[in-house]
mmCIF file of C-alpha atoms in Angstrom:
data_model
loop_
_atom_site.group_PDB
_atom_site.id
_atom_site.type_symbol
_atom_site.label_atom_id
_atom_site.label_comp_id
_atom_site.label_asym_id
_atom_site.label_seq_id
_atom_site.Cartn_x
_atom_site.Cartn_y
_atom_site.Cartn_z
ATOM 1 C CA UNK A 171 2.715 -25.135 -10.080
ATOM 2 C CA UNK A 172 -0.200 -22.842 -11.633
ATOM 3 C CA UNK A 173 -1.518 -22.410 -8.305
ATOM 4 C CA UNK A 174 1.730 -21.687 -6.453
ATOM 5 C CA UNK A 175 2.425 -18.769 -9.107
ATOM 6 C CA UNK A 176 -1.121 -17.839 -8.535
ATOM 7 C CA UNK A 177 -0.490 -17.295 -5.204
ATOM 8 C CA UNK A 178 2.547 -15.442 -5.899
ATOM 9 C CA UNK A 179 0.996 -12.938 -8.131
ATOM 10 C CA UNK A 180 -2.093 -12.531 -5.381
ATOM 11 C CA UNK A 181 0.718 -11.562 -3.025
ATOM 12 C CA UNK A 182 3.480 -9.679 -4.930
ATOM 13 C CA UNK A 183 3.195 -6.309 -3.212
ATOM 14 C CA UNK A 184 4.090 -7.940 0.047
ATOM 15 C CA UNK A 185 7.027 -9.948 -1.330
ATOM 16 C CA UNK A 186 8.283 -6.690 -2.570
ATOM 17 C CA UNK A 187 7.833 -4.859 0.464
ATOM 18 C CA UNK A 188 9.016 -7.332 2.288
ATOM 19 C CA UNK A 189 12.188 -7.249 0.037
ATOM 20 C CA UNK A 190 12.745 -3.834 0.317
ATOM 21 C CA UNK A 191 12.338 -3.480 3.616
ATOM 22 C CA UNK A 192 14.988 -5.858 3.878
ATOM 23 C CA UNK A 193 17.455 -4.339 1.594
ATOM 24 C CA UNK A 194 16.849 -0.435 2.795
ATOM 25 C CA UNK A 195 17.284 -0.748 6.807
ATOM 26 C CA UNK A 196 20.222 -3.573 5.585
ATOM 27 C CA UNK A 197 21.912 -0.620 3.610
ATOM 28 C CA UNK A 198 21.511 2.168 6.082
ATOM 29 C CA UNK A 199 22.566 -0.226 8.921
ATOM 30 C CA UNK A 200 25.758 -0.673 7.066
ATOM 31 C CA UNK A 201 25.969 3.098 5.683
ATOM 32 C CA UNK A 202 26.017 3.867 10.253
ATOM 33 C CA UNK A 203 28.257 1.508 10.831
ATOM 34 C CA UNK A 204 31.239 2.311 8.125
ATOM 35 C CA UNK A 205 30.416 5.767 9.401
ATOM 36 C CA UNK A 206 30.742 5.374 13.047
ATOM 37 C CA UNK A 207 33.208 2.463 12.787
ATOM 38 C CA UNK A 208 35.447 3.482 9.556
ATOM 39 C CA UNK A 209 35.052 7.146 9.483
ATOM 40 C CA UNK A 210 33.911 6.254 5.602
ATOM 41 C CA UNK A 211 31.149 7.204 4.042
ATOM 42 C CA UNK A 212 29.121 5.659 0.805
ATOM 43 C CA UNK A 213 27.427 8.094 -0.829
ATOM 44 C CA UNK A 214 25.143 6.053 -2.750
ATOM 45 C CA UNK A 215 23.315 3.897 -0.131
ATOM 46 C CA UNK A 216 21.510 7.153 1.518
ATOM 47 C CA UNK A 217 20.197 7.794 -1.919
ATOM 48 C CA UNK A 218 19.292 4.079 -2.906
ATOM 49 C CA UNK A 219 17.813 3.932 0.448
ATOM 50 C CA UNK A 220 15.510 6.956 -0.094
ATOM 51 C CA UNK A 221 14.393 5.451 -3.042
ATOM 52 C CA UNK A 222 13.778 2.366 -2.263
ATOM 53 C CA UNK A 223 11.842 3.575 0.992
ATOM 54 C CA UNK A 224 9.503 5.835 -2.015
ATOM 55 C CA UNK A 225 9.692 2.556 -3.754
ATOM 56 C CA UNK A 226 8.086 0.445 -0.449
ATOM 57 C CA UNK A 227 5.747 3.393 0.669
ATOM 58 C CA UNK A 228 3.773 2.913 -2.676
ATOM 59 C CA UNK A 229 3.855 -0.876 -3.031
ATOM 60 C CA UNK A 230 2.269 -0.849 0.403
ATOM 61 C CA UNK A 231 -1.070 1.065 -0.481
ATOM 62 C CA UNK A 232 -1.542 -1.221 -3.063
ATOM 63 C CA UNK A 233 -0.810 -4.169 -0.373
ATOM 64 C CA UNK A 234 -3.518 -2.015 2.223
ATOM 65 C CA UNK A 235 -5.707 -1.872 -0.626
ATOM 66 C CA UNK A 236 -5.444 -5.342 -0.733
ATOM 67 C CA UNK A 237 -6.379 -5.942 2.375
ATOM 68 C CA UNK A 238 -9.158 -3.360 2.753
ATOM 69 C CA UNK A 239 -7.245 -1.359 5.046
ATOM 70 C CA UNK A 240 -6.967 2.209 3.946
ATOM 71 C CA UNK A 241 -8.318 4.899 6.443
ATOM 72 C CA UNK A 242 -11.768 5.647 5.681
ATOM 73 C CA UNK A 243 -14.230 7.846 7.967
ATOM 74 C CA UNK A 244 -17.380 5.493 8.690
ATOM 75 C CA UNK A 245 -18.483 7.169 12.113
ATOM 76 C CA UNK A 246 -21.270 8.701 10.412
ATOM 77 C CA UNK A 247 -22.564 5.043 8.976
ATOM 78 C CA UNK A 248 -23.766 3.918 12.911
ATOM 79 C CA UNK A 249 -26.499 6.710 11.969
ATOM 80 C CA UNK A 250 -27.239 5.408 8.750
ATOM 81 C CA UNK A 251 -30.147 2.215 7.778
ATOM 82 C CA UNK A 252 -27.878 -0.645 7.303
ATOM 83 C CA UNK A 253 -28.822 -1.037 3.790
ATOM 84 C CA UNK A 254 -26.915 2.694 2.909
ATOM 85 C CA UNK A 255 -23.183 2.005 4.079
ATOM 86 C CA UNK A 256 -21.840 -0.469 1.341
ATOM 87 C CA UNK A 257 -23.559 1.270 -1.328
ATOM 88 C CA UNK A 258 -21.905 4.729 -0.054
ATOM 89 C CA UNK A 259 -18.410 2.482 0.086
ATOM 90 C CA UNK A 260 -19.289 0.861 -3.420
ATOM 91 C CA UNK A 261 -19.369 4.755 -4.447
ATOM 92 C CA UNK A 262 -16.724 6.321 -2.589
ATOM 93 C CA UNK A 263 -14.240 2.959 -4.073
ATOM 94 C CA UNK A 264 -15.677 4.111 -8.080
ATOM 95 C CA UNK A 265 -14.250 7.925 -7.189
ATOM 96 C CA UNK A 266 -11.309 6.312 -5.345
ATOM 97 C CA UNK A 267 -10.858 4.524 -8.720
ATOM 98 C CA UNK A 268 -11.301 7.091 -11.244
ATOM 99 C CA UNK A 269 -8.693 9.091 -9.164
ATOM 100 C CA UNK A 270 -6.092 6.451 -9.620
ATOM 101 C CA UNK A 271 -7.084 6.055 -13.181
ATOM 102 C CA UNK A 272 -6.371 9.863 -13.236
ATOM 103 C CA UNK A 273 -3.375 9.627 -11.576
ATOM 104 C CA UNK A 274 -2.304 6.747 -13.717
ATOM 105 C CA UNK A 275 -2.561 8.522 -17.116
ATOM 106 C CA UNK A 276 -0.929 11.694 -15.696
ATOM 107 C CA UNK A 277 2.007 10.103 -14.399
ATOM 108 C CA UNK A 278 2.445 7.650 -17.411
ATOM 109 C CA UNK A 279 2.573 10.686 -19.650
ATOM 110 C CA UNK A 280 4.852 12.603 -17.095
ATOM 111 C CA UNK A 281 7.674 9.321 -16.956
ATOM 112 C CA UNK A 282 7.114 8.036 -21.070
ATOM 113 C CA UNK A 283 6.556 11.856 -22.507
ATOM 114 C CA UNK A 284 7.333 14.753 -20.676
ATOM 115 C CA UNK A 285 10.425 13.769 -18.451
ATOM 116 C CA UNK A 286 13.745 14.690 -19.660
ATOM 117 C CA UNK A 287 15.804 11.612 -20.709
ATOM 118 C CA UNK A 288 19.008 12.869 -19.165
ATOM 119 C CA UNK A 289 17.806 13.563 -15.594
ATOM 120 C CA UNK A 290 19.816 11.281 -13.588
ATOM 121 C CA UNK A 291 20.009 10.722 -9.566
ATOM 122 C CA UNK A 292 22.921 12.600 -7.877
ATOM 123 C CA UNK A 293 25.040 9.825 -6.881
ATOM 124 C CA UNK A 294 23.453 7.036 -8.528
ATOM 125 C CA UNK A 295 23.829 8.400 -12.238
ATOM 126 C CA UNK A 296 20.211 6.042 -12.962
ATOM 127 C CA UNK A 297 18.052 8.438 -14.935
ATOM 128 C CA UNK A 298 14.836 9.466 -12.960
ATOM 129 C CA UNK A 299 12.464 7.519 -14.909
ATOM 130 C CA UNK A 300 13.268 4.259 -13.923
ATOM 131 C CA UNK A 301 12.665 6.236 -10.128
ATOM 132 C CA UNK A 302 9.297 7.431 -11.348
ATOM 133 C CA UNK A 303 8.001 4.405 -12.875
ATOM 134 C CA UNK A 304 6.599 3.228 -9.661
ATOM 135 C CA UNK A 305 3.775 5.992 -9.943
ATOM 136 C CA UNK A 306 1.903 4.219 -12.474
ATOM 137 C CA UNK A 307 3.012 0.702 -11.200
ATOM 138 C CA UNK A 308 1.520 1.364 -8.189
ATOM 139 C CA UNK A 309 -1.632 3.267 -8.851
ATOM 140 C CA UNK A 310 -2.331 0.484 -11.493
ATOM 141 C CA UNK A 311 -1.978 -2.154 -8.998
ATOM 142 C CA UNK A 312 -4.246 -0.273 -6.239
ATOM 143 C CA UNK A 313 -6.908 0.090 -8.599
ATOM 144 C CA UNK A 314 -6.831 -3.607 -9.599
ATOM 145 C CA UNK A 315 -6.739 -4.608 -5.763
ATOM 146 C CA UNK A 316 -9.564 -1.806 -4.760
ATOM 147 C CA UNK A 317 -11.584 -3.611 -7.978
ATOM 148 C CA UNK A 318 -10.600 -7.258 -6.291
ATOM 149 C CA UNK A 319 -12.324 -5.912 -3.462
ATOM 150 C CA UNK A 320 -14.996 -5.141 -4.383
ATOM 151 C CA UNK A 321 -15.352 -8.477 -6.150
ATOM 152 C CA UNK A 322 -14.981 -10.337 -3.592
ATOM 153 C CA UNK A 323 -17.259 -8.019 -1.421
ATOM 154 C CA UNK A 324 -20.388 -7.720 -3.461
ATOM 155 C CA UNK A 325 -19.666 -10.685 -6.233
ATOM 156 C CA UNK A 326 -18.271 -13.919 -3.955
ATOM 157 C CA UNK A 327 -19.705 -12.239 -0.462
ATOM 158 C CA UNK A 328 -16.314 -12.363 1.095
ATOM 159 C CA UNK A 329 -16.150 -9.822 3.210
ATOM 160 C CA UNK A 330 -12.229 -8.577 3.063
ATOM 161 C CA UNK A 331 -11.070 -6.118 6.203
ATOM 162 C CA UNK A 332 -8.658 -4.689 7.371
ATOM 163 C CA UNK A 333 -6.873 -7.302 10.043
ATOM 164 C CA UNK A 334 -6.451 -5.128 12.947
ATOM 165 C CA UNK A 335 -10.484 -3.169 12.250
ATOM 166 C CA UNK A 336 -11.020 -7.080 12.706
ATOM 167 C CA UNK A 337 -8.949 -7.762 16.214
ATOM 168 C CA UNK A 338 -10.571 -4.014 17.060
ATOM 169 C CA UNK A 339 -14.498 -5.432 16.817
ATOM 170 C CA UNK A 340 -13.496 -8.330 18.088
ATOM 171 C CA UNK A 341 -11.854 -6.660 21.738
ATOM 172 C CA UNK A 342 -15.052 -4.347 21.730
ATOM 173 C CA UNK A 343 -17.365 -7.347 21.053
ATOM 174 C CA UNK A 344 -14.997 -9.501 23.680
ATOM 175 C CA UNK A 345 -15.467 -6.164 26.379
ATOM 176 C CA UNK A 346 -19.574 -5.862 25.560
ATOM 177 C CA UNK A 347 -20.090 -9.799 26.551
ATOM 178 C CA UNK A 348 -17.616 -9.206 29.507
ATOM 179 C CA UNK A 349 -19.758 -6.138 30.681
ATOM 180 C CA UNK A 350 -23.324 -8.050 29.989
ATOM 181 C CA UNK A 351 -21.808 -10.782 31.875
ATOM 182 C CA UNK A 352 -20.618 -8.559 35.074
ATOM 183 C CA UNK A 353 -23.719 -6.829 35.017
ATOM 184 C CA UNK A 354 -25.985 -10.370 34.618
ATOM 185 C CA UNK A 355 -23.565 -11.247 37.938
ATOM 186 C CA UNK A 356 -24.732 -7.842 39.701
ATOM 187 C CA UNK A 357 -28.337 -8.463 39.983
#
C-alpha cells in the first residue's frame, strides 16, 4: 500500500495532466458539437477549458522537470573538458531554483495578499484565486522535481534524461556504428 501511494505521489503531475487533458479536449469536443449540431452554445466550457489548458501547461513543466527534459543550450559543452558540464548544469539548476523560489513567494503573496477577493471568472462566477493558485503549486513542485534531480544525478548516480535526448543519442550512436561499419566494408 505505502509503496503504491509512493508511486502515486512520484507521478502526480502526469495523472493530472493526464486528467486534464482528458476533461479539456472532452469539453471542447462537446462545446463543437452542440454548436455545429444544436445551434447551442455553453458558455462556460470555453472558459473552463482555457483554464484548465493554463492549469495542464504548468503541471507539465513540473512533469518535464521531472524527467530532465526542459530545453537547455549544451552545444557549447562538446568544447568544454568533460569534468566542466555537470558542474555548469549543477549551477545553472541552483539559479533555475532560486528563480522559482522567487517566483513562488511573489505569486503566493499576489493570490493570499494582494488579489481582490471578489474577482470572479466571466462565466464561471469562481473567484480568480482558486485560478491563480496553480502559480505557486506549480513552481513549488518544479523546484522539488529540479532538486530530485539533482539527487538522483550527483547523490544515487542515476543519470535522469530527457526520453526522446535518449532515443536522439541513441539514432546518432545507431547511424555512427552503421557508418564505421559501411566504411570497414569499403576497404
Amino acid at each position: 500500500m505505502g509503496s503504491k501511494f509512493i508511486h502515486f505521489l512520484d507521478n502526480i503531475e502526469s495523472y493530472i495532466c493526464r486528467t486534464l487533458l482528458t476533461i479539456f479536449v472532452s469539453l471542447l469536443f462537446m462545446q463543437i458539437v452542440s454548436r455545429q449540431l444544436f445551434g447551442y452554445s455553453f458558455s462556460w466550457t470555453e472558459e473552463l477549458s482555457v483554464y484548465m489548458f493554463v492549469w495542464f501547461v504548468f503541471f507539465g513543466a513540473s512533469y518535464a522537470a521531472k524527467l530532465a527534459a526542459h530545453n537547455r543550450v549544451t552545444f557549447q559543452y562538446k568544447m568544454m573538458p568533460a569534468f566542466l558540464p555537470p558542474i555548469l548544469e549543477f549551477i545553472t539548476d541552483v539559479i533555475w531554483i532560486c528563480f522559482n523560489a522567487y517566483f513562488v513567494y511573489l505569486s503566493y503573496d499576489f493570490v493570499f495578499n494582494k488579489m481582490n477577493l471578489f474577482w470572479k471568472s466571466q462565466t464561471l462566477g469562481v473567484p480568480m484565486k482558486y485560478i491563480y493558485v496553480i502559480l505557486p503549486i506549480a513552481f513549488s513542485l518544479m523546484t522539488f522535481r529540479i532538486i530530485q534531480v539533482n539527487y538522483y544525478k550527483l547523490v544515487k548516480g542515476i543519470d535522469i534524461r530527457d526520453p526522446d535526448s535518449q532515443e536522439l543519442d541513441e539514432l546518432i550512436d545507431h547511424d555512427i556504428d552503421e557508418d564505421d561499419k559501411n566504411n570497414k566494408s569499403a576497404v
